[in-house]
Amino acid sequence: MTNRRPRLIATEEAFATPELLAAMRELGPGPDRMLEMGGIWGRLRDNAPSALMDALLDLGEGRLAAMDAAGIDMHLLSLTSPGVQLLDAATATEVAARSNDRLAAAVARHPTRFAGLAAVAPQDPAGAAAEIERAMRTLRLNGVVINSHTDGEYLDQPGFEPILAAAEAFGAAIYLHPRRPPAIFDAVMANDVMDLSAGMWGFAAETSLHAVRLIMSGAFDRHPGLRLVLGHMGEGLPFWLYRLDYMYHVDRRLRGRTRPERPPSDYFRTNIAITTSGMNHLPALEYCIAVLGTENLMFAIDYPYQETGEAAAFIRSARLSEAERDRIFFANAERIFHIAPATA
Ligand code: MN
């Protein structure tokens, strides 16, 4: 051990590229689509100024200054939600590749400050699988980000199998990031009076659904090496582990359920990691440590959507042993995302 301040890696930090902005602008007036991420895409379409969009586009000095001000050593960058997942398959595949090139260049410029998750286009599963290989082998990126559903479809569905297989084969953890739930949710989540479909509720409700679908489909039995990462303190699922297991055993006894092979909670030990993004709440952190331990728990901010200073102060205020702190601050991220350890 050294006496140096432990390095702090933030693992769910968003950026955007000009290619993505241009493609989103061309999508046209579809109002539902432009509501993604609190309406920033609508402002983009209207050419309205957006400090948020400026922060997303900055892969240089402005971002580094925000990190330095709060003692953040590294951003693990990911193309902001919904990424390329609203675009047609060919455009999405192209924009993902160009954004990944841009990401790799930023990491090359600042290798101790940035790492990156590749964007892929699930609309073209074979193309996405090829991009995962290119991102991990050629671009030396650190994993993959997928913004939950694609056109209302989920990664446990058979068509997406090449993506899961490639992620497993090339050691690319899939960071399952939220986006606006499919339009069918609007009937119960979004109307003229209130819209619960974004960060307040819909993101976590739909992303946790996606993760449970993956677990219950046996995805981690088919792909034992597959790693899934959930933000927002596990999108609520750590609180549900007892009940997921209870109902799993009921299903096995009464209905002969055969998948998954192990109780759902067990996959949080072997295949699923969580991050603190956007959940700067000590009781929730302490609860997650109590039920999950600290081997699969990582720090994240959700830059620029949430406050860097608050997130840094939150994690530094947690009562952690030195070993727990090192795992949460940097060691788990280094292991799960293949990030090179800091040199002394
Ligand atoms: Mn985020």
Coordinates of C-alpha atoms and ligand atoms in Angstrom, one line a residue:
M1 CA 0.0 0.0 0.0
T2 CA 1.0 3.5 -0.6
N3 CA 0.0 6.6 1.3
R4 CA -1.2 8.3 -1.9
R5 CA -4.8 9.4 -2.2
P6 CA -6.6 6.4 -3.8
R7 CA -7.4 6.9 -7.5
L8 CA -11.1 7.6 -8.1
I9 CA -12.6 6.2 -11.4
A10 CA -16.1 7.3 -12.4
T11 CA -17.7 4.7 -14.5
E12 CA -20.9 6.1 -16.1
E13 CA -19.8 9.4 -17.7
A14 CA -21.6 10.5 -20.8
F15 CA -20.3 12.2 -23.9
A16 CA -21.7 13.0 -27.4
T17 CA -20.2 13.3 -30.8
P18 CA -21.0 15.5 -33.8
E19 CA -21.9 12.4 -35.8
L20 CA -24.5 11.4 -33.3
L21 CA -25.9 15.0 -33.1
A22 CA -26.2 15.2 -36.9
A23 CA -27.9 11.8 -37.1
M24 CA -30.4 12.7 -34.3
R25 CA -31.2 16.0 -36.0
E26 CA -32.1 14.2 -39.2
L27 CA -34.5 11.9 -37.4
G28 CA -37.2 14.4 -37.9
P29 CA -40.0 15.6 -35.7
G30 CA -41.0 12.4 -33.9
P31 CA -42.0 14.0 -30.6
D32 CA -41.6 10.8 -28.6
R33 CA -38.1 10.2 -29.8
M34 CA -37.0 13.7 -29.0
L35 CA -38.2 13.3 -25.4
E36 CA -35.3 10.9 -24.7
M37 CA -33.0 12.2 -21.9
G38 CA -35.2 15.0 -20.6
G39 CA -35.7 16.7 -23.9
I40 CA -32.1 17.5 -24.8
W41 CA -32.6 16.1 -28.2
G42 CA -35.6 18.3 -28.7
R43 CA -33.4 21.3 -27.9
L44 CA -30.9 20.0 -30.4
R45 CA -33.5 19.8 -33.1
D46 CA -34.6 23.3 -32.4
N47 CA -30.9 24.5 -32.5
A48 CA -31.4 25.9 -29.0
P49 CA -28.3 26.5 -26.9
S50 CA -27.6 23.8 -24.3
A51 CA -24.9 23.9 -21.7
L52 CA -25.6 20.2 -21.2
M53 CA -24.9 19.4 -24.9
D54 CA -21.7 21.5 -24.7
A55 CA -20.5 19.5 -21.7
L56 CA -21.4 16.2 -23.5
L57 CA -19.3 17.2 -26.6
D58 CA -16.2 18.2 -24.5
L59 CA -13.6 15.4 -24.5
G60 CA -10.9 17.8 -23.5
E61 CA -10.0 20.7 -21.1
G62 CA -13.5 21.5 -19.9
R63 CA -14.2 18.0 -18.8
L64 CA -10.8 17.5 -17.3
A65 CA -11.2 20.7 -15.3
A66 CA -14.6 19.5 -13.9
M67 CA -12.9 16.3 -12.9
D68 CA -9.9 18.0 -11.3
A69 CA -12.2 20.3 -9.3
A70 CA -13.6 17.3 -7.5
G71 CA -10.6 15.0 -7.5
I72 CA -11.9 12.6 -10.1
D73 CA -9.0 10.8 -11.7
M74 CA -10.7 9.1 -14.6
H75 CA -14.0 9.1 -16.6
L76 CA -15.1 5.8 -18.1
L77 CA -16.9 7.4 -21.0
S78 CA -20.0 6.2 -22.8
L79 CA -22.0 7.7 -25.7
T80 CA -25.0 9.4 -24.1
S81 CA -28.3 7.7 -24.0
P82 CA -30.1 6.6 -26.2
G83 CA -26.9 6.4 -28.2
V84 CA -27.5 5.2 -31.7
Q85 CA -30.5 3.1 -30.8
L86 CA -33.1 5.4 -32.4
L87 CA -31.4 5.4 -35.8
D88 CA -31.9 3.0 -38.7
A89 CA -29.6 0.1 -38.6
A90 CA -27.1 1.2 -41.3
T91 CA -26.9 4.8 -39.9
A92 CA -26.6 3.5 -36.3
T93 CA -23.8 1.1 -37.2
E94 CA -21.9 3.9 -38.9
V95 CA -22.4 6.5 -36.2
A96 CA -21.4 3.9 -33.5
A97 CA -18.2 3.1 -35.3
R98 CA -17.3 6.8 -35.9
S99 CA -18.1 7.7 -32.3
N100 CA -16.0 4.8 -31.1
D101 CA -13.1 6.0 -33.2
R102 CA -13.5 9.5 -31.7
L103 CA -13.6 7.9 -28.2
A104 CA -10.5 5.9 -28.8
A105 CA -8.7 9.0 -29.9
A106 CA -9.7 10.9 -26.8
V107 CA -8.5 8.0 -24.6
A108 CA -5.2 8.0 -26.6
R109 CA -4.8 11.7 -25.9
H110 CA -5.5 11.3 -22.1
P111 CA -4.8 7.6 -21.3
T112 CA -4.7 8.2 -17.5
R113 CA -7.8 10.3 -17.5
F114 CA -10.2 8.6 -19.9
A115 CA -11.3 5.1 -20.7
G116 CA -14.3 4.2 -22.8
L117 CA -17.2 1.9 -23.5
A118 CA -18.0 1.3 -27.1
A119 CA -21.3 2.1 -28.6
V120 CA -23.0 -0.6 -30.7
A121 CA -26.1 -0.8 -32.8
P122 CA -28.3 -3.7 -31.6
Q123 CA -30.5 -3.0 -34.6
D124 CA -27.9 -5.0 -36.6
P125 CA -26.8 -7.8 -34.1
A126 CA -24.1 -9.2 -36.4
G127 CA -22.7 -5.7 -37.0
A128 CA -22.8 -5.0 -33.3
A129 CA -20.9 -8.2 -32.6
A130 CA -18.3 -7.2 -35.2
E131 CA -18.0 -3.7 -33.6
I132 CA -17.5 -5.3 -30.1
E133 CA -14.6 -7.3 -31.5
R134 CA -13.1 -4.2 -33.2
A135 CA -13.6 -2.0 -30.1
M136 CA -12.0 -4.5 -27.8
R137 CA -9.2 -5.8 -30.1
T138 CA -8.3 -2.9 -32.3
L139 CA -9.5 0.2 -30.5
R140 CA -8.6 -1.3 -27.0
L141 CA -11.8 0.1 -25.5
N142 CA -13.0 -1.2 -22.2
G143 CA -16.5 -2.6 -22.7
V144 CA -19.8 -1.8 -24.3
V145 CA -22.7 0.5 -23.5
I146 CA -26.2 -0.5 -24.5
N147 CA -29.1 1.8 -23.7
S148 CA -31.7 -0.8 -22.6
H149 CA -34.3 -1.7 -25.2
T150 CA -34.0 -1.3 -28.9
D151 CA -37.3 -0.7 -30.7
G152 CA -39.0 -2.3 -27.7
E153 CA -36.9 -5.5 -27.9
Y154 CA -34.7 -6.9 -25.2
L155 CA -31.3 -8.5 -25.2
D156 CA -32.6 -11.9 -24.0
Q157 CA -34.5 -12.3 -27.3
P158 CA -32.9 -14.8 -29.6
G159 CA -32.0 -12.3 -32.3
F160 CA -29.5 -10.6 -30.0
E161 CA -27.6 -13.7 -29.2
P162 CA -24.6 -12.7 -31.3
I163 CA -24.2 -9.6 -29.1
L164 CA -24.1 -11.6 -25.9
A165 CA -21.7 -14.1 -27.5
A166 CA -19.3 -11.4 -28.7
A167 CA -19.4 -9.6 -25.4
E168 CA -18.5 -12.8 -23.6
A169 CA -15.9 -13.8 -26.1
F170 CA -14.1 -10.5 -26.1
G171 CA -14.4 -9.7 -22.4
A172 CA -16.7 -6.7 -23.0
A173 CA -18.8 -6.0 -19.9
I174 CA -22.2 -4.6 -21.1
Y175 CA -23.2 -1.5 -19.2
L176 CA -26.9 -1.5 -19.5
H177 CA -27.8 2.2 -19.4
P178 CA -31.4 3.5 -19.1
R179 CA -33.4 5.2 -21.8
R180 CA -37.0 6.1 -22.2
P181 CA -39.1 3.0 -22.0
P182 CA -40.9 1.7 -25.1
A183 CA -44.0 3.6 -26.2
I184 CA -46.4 1.0 -24.7
F185 CA -45.3 2.3 -21.3
D186 CA -46.6 5.8 -22.1
A187 CA -50.1 4.7 -21.4
V188 CA -49.3 4.3 -17.8
M189 CA -46.2 6.5 -17.3
A190 CA -46.6 9.6 -19.4
N191 CA -49.5 11.9 -20.1
D192 CA -50.3 15.6 -20.1
V193 CA -50.3 15.8 -16.3
M194 CA -47.0 14.0 -15.5
D195 CA -44.2 12.2 -17.2
L196 CA -42.7 9.5 -15.1
S197 CA -40.9 7.9 -18.0
A198 CA -37.4 9.4 -17.4
G199 CA -35.0 9.5 -14.5
M200 CA -37.6 9.8 -11.8
W201 CA -39.0 6.3 -12.3
G202 CA -39.2 5.0 -15.9
F203 CA -35.5 4.6 -16.4
A204 CA -35.0 2.3 -13.4
A205 CA -38.3 0.5 -13.9
E206 CA -37.5 -0.4 -17.5
T207 CA -33.8 -1.1 -17.1
S208 CA -34.4 -3.3 -14.1
L209 CA -37.0 -5.2 -16.1
H210 CA -34.4 -5.7 -18.9
A211 CA -31.9 -7.1 -16.4
V212 CA -34.4 -9.4 -14.8
R213 CA -35.4 -10.7 -18.3
L214 CA -31.7 -11.4 -19.0
I215 CA -31.3 -13.3 -15.7
M216 CA -34.5 -15.3 -16.0
S217 CA -33.9 -16.2 -19.6
G218 CA -30.8 -18.0 -18.5
A219 CA -28.5 -15.6 -20.4
F220 CA -25.8 -16.0 -17.8
D221 CA -26.1 -19.8 -18.0
R222 CA -25.6 -19.7 -21.7
H223 CA -22.8 -17.2 -21.3
P224 CA -21.1 -17.8 -18.0
G225 CA -18.4 -15.2 -18.8
L226 CA -20.9 -12.4 -19.7
R227 CA -20.7 -9.4 -17.4
L228 CA -23.6 -6.9 -17.0
V229 CA -23.2 -3.6 -15.2
L230 CA -26.2 -1.7 -13.8
G231 CA -26.1 2.0 -12.8
H232 CA -28.1 3.8 -10.2
M233 CA -27.2 1.4 -7.4
G234 CA -28.4 -1.6 -9.4
E235 CA -31.7 0.1 -10.7
G236 CA -33.5 -1.0 -7.5
L237 CA -32.8 -4.7 -7.9
P238 CA -30.6 -5.2 -4.8
F239 CA -33.7 -4.5 -2.8
W240 CA -35.6 -7.2 -4.6
L241 CA -33.2 -10.1 -4.3
Y242 CA -35.0 -11.9 -1.6
R243 CA -38.3 -11.8 -3.5
L244 CA -36.7 -12.7 -6.8
D245 CA -35.3 -15.8 -5.2
Y246 CA -38.4 -16.6 -3.3
M247 CA -40.6 -16.5 -6.4
Y248 CA -38.0 -18.4 -8.4
H249 CA -38.2 -21.2 -5.9
V250 CA -42.0 -21.1 -6.0
D251 CA -41.9 -21.3 -9.8
R252 CA -39.5 -24.3 -9.7
R253 CA -41.7 -26.2 -7.2
L254 CA -45.1 -25.4 -8.7
R255 CA -44.5 -24.9 -12.3
G256 CA -41.3 -26.8 -13.0
R257 CA -39.2 -23.8 -14.0
T258 CA -35.8 -24.9 -15.2
R259 CA -34.2 -21.6 -16.0
P260 CA -32.1 -20.0 -14.8
E261 CA -29.9 -22.7 -13.3
R262 CA -29.3 -20.8 -10.1
P263 CA -31.4 -18.4 -7.9
P264 CA -31.5 -14.9 -9.4
S265 CA -29.5 -13.3 -6.6
D266 CA -26.6 -15.6 -7.3
Y267 CA -25.9 -13.9 -10.6
F268 CA -25.1 -10.7 -8.7
R269 CA -22.2 -12.5 -7.3
T270 CA -20.9 -14.0 -10.6
N271 CA -22.1 -11.9 -13.5
I272 CA -23.6 -8.5 -12.5
A273 CA -21.9 -5.4 -11.1
I274 CA -23.6 -2.2 -10.0
T275 CA -22.5 1.4 -9.8
T276 CA -23.5 4.4 -7.7
S277 CA -24.4 6.6 -10.6
G278 CA -26.9 9.3 -9.7
M279 CA -27.6 7.7 -6.3
N280 CA -25.6 9.7 -3.8
H281 CA -27.3 8.2 -0.8
L282 CA -25.4 6.6 2.0
P283 CA -28.2 4.3 3.4
A284 CA -28.6 2.8 -0.1
L285 CA -24.9 2.3 -0.4
E286 CA -24.7 0.7 3.0
Y287 CA -27.6 -1.6 2.1
C288 CA -26.0 -2.6 -1.2
I289 CA -22.7 -3.4 0.6
A290 CA -24.6 -5.5 3.2
V291 CA -26.4 -7.6 0.6
L292 CA -23.8 -7.7 -2.3
G293 CA -20.5 -7.0 -0.7
T294 CA -18.0 -4.7 -2.4
E295 CA -16.5 -7.0 -5.1
N296 CA -18.9 -5.8 -7.8
L297 CA -19.6 -2.2 -6.7
M298 CA -18.2 0.8 -8.5
F299 CA -18.3 4.5 -8.2
A300 CA -20.0 6.6 -10.9
I301 CA -21.2 10.2 -11.2
D302 CA -23.5 10.3 -14.3
Y303 CA -21.7 13.4 -15.7
P304 CA -22.9 15.8 -16.9
Y305 CA -26.4 15.0 -15.9
Q306 CA -25.7 15.0 -12.1
E307 CA -23.3 16.9 -10.0
T308 CA -19.6 15.8 -9.9
G309 CA -18.9 17.5 -6.6
E310 CA -21.8 16.0 -4.8
A311 CA -21.0 12.5 -6.1
A312 CA -17.3 12.8 -5.0
A313 CA -18.2 14.1 -1.6
F314 CA -20.8 11.3 -1.2
I315 CA -18.4 8.5 -1.9
R316 CA -15.6 10.1 0.2
S317 CA -18.0 10.4 3.1
A318 CA -18.8 6.6 3.2
R319 CA -17.5 4.7 6.1
L320 CA -15.4 2.1 4.3
S321 CA -12.4 -0.1 5.2
E322 CA -9.3 0.6 3.1
A323 CA -9.9 -2.6 1.2
E324 CA -13.6 -1.7 0.5
R325 CA -12.7 1.8 -0.5
D326 CA -10.0 0.6 -3.0
R327 CA -12.4 -1.8 -4.6
I328 CA -15.2 0.7 -5.0
F329 CA -12.9 3.6 -6.0
F330 CA -10.8 1.9 -8.6
A331 CA -9.9 -1.8 -8.3
N332 CA -13.3 -3.2 -9.4
A333 CA -13.4 -0.9 -12.4
E334 CA -9.8 -1.9 -13.3
R335 CA -10.8 -5.6 -13.2
I336 CA -14.3 -5.4 -14.8
F337 CA -13.3 -2.9 -17.5
H338 CA -9.7 -3.9 -18.2
I339 CA -8.4 -0.5 -17.1
A340 CA -4.6 -0.4 -16.5
P341 CA -3.7 0.2 -12.9
A342 CA -2.2 3.6 -12.1
T343 CA 1.5 3.8 -12.2
A344 CA 3.2 5.0 -9.0
Ligands
MN1 MN -26.2 8.0 -17.2

